[in-house]
Tab-separated table of C-alpha atoms and ligand atoms in Angstrom:
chain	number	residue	atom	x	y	z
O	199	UNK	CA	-16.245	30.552	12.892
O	200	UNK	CA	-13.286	31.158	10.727
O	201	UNK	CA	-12.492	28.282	7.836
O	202	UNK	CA	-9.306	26.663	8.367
O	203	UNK	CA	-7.146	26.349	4.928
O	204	UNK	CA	-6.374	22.668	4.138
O	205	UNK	CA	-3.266	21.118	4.942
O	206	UNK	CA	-3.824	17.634	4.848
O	207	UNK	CA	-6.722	16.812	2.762
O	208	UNK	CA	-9.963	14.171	2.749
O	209	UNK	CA	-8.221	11.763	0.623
O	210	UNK	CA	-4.685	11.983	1.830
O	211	UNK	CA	-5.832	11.397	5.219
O	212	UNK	CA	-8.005	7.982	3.982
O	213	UNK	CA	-5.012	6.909	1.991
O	214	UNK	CA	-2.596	7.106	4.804
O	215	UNK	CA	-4.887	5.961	7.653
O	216	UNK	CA	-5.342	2.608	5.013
O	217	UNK	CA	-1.838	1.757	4.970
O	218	UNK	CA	-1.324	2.153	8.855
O	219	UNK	CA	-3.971	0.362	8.998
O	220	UNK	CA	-2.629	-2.215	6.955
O	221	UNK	CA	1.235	-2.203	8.557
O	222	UNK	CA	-0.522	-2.321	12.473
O	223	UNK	CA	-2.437	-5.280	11.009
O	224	UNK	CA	0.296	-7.347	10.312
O	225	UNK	CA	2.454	-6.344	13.524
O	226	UNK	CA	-0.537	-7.353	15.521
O	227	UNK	CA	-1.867	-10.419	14.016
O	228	UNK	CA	0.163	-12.939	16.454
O	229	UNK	CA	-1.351	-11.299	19.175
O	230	UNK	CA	-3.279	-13.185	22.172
O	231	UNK	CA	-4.711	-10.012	23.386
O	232	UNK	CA	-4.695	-6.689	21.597
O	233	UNK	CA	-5.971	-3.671	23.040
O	234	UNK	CA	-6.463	-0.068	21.770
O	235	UNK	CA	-6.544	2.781	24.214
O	236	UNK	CA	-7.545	6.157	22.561
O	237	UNK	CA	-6.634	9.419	24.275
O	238	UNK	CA	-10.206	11.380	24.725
O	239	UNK	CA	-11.142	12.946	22.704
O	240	UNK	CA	-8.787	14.288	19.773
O	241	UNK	CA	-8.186	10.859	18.812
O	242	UNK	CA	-11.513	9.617	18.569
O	243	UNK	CA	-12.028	10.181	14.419
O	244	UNK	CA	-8.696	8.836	13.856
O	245	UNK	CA	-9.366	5.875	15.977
O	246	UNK	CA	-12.248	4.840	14.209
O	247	UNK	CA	-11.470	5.357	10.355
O	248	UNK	CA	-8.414	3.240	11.545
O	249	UNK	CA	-9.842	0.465	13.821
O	250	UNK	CA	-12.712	-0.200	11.077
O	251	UNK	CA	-9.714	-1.264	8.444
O	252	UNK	CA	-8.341	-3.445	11.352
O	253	UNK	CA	-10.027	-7.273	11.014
O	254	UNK	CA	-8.283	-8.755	14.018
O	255	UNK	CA	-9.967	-9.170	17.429
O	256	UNK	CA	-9.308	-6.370	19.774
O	257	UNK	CA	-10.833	-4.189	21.903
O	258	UNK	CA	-11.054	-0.629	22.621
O	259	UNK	CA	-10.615	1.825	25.697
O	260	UNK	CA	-10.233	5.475	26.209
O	261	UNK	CA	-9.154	7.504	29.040
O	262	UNK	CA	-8.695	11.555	28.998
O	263	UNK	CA	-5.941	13.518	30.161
O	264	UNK	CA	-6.013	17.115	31.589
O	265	UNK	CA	-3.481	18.995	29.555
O	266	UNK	CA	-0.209	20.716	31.434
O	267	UNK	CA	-1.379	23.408	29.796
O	268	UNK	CA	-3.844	23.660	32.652
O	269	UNK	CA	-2.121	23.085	35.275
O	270	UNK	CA	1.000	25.228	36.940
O	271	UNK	CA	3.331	22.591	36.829
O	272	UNK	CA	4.585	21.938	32.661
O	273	UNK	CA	4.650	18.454	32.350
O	274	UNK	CA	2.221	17.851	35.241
O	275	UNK	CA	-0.224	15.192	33.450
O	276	UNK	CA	-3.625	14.425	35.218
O	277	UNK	CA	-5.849	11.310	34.384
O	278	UNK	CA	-9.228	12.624	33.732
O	279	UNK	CA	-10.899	9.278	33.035
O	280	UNK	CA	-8.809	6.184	33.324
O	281	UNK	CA	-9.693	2.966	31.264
O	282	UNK	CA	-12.040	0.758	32.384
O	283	UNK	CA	-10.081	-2.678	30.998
O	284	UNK	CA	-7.378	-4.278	32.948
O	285	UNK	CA	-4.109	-4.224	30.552
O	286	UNK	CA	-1.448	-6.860	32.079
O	287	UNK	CA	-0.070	-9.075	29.559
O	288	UNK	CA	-2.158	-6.825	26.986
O	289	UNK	CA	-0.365	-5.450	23.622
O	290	UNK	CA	-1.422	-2.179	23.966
O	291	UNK	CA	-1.603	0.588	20.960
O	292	UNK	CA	-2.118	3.759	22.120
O	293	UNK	CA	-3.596	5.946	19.870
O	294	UNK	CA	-3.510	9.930	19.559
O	295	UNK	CA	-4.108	12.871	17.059
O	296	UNK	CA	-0.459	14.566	17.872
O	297	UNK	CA	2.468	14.522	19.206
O	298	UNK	CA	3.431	18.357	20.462
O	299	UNK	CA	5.938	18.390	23.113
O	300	UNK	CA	5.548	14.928	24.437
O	301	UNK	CA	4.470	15.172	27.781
O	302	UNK	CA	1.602	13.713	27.177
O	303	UNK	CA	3.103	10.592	25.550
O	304	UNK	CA	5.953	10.058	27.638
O	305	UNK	CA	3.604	10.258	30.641
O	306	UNK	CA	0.930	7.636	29.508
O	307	UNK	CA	3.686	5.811	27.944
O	308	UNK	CA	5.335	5.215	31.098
O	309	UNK	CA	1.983	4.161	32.765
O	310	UNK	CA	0.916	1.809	30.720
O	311	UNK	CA	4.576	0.251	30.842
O	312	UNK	CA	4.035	0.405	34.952
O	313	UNK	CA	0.780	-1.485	34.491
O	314	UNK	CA	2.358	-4.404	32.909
O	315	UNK	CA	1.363	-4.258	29.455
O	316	UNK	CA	2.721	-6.792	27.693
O	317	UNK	CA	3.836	-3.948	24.939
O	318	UNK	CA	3.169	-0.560	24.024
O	319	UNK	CA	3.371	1.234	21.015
O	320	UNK	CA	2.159	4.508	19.661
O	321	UNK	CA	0.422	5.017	16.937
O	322	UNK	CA	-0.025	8.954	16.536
O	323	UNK	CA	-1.599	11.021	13.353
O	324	UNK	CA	0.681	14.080	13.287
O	325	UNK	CA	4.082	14.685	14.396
O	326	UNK	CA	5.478	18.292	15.153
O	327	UNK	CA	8.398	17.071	15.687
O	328	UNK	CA	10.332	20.633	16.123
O	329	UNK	CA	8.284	20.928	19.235
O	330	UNK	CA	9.612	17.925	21.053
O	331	UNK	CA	10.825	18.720	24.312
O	332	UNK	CA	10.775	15.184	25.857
O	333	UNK	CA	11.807	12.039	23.815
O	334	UNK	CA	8.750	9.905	22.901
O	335	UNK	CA	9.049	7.344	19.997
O	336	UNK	CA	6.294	6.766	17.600
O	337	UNK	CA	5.764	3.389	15.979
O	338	UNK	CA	3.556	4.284	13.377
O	339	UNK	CA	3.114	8.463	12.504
O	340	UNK	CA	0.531	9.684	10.170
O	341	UNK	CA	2.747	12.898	9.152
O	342	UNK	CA	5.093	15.307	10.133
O	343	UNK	CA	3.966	18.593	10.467
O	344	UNK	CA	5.796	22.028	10.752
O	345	UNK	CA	4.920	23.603	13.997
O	346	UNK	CA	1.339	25.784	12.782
O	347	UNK	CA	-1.822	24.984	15.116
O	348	UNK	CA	-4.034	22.596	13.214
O	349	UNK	CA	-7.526	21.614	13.804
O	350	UNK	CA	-9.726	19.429	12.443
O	351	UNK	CA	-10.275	14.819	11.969
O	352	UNK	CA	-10.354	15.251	15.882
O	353	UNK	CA	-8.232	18.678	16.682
O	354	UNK	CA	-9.750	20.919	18.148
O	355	UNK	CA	-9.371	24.836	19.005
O	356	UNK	CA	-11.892	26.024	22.204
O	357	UNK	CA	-13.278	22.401	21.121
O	358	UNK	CA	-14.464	23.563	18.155
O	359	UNK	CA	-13.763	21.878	14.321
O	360	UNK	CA	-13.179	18.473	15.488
O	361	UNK	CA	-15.633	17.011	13.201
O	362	UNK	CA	-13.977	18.553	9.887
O	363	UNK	CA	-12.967	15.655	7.545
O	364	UNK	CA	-9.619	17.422	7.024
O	365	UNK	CA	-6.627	18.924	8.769
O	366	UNK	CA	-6.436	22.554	8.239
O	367	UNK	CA	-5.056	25.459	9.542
O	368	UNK	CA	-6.553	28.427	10.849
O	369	UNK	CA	-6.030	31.865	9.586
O	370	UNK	CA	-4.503	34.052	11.853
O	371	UNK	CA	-6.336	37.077	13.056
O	372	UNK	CA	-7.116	38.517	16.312
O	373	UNK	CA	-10.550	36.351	17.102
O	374	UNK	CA	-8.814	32.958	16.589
A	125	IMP	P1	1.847	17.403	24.076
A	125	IMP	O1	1.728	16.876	25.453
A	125	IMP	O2	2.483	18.767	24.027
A	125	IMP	O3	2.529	16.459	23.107
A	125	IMP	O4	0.392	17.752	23.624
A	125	IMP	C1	-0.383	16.946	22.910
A	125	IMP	C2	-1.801	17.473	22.961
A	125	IMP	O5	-1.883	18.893	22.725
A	125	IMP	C3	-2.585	16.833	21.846
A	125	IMP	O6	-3.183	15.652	22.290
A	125	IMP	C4	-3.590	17.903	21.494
A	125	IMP	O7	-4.733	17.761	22.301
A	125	IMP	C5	-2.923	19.217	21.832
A	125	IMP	N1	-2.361	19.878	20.646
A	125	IMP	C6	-1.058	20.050	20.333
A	125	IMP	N2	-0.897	20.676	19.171
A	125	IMP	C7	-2.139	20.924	18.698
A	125	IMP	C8	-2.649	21.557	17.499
A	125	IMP	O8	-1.923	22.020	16.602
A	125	IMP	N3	-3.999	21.608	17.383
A	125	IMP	C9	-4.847	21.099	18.321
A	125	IMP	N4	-4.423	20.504	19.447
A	125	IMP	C10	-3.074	20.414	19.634
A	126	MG	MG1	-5.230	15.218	22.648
């Protein structure tokens, strides 16, 4: 296993998880019923180093997605495992490790909007925002990235490197 150069470090990932933390704390604190869906399973460190600095009551759901990249179709979004929670009338924050192209978004955007939710935002740790190729809007974004494949605090390559307590990027050779 190669080791990926650091882009975002320990520390400036804890910093800026603590103040979304902080801002999603005070959007949500009027709310009757607050519910956070992570996206399986890239999200899932994220999630909880933010959630923890979170002291309203909530709860929390995951479903999974089968990437487009699978399937012929781009854009083509499959639910893998749907959430287990009914979320009409719910303020829903969905919760993700990056925003690529946006299909992923947009689609589970628009489905929790068709389930009547009572809102939905997006919360999402990286942006590459010069690979956006449908229009998603992010309430609260981590950082913005330039468009290099990252790994690591949930990413994954081959679903390795997820549990690295940085972002980095790998080096390119011919193995990775
Ligand atoms: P989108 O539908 O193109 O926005 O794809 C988003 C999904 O692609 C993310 O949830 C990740 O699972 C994956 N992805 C996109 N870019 C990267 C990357 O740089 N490293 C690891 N996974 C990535
Ligand atoms: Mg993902």
């Amino acid at each position: 296993m190669k080791t990926p150069t650091v882009l975002i470090s320990e520390a400036d990932l804890q910093r800026r998880v603590s103040e979304m933390a902080q801002q999603i704390e005070a959007d949500y604190a009027a709310s009757e019923r607050f519910i956070a869906l992570g996206i399986l399973k890239g999200s899932v460190f994220f999630m909880v180093d933010l959630l923890k600095q979170i002291s309203l009551p909530l709860v929390v759901d995951f479903f999974q997605t089968s990437s487009y990249r699978d399937s012929t179709v781009p854009g083509e979004l499959r639910i893998r495992k749907d959430i287990d929670l009914s979320i009409r009338g719910a303020d829903v924050l969905l919760v993700e490790d990056i925003v690529d192209t946006g299909y992923t978004l947009r689609t589970v955007l628009d489905l929790m909007r068709f389930r009547n939710a009572r809102s939905v935002k997006l919360c999402a740790l990286l942006d590459k925002v010069s690979r956006r190729q449908v229009e998603v809007s992010i309430d609260y974004r981590g950082f913005e990235i330039e468009d290099v494949f990252v790994v690591g605090y949930g990413l994954d390559y081959a679903d390795l490197y997820r549990n690295l307590p940085y972002v980095g990027v790998l080096p390119r050779t011919e193995e990775t």
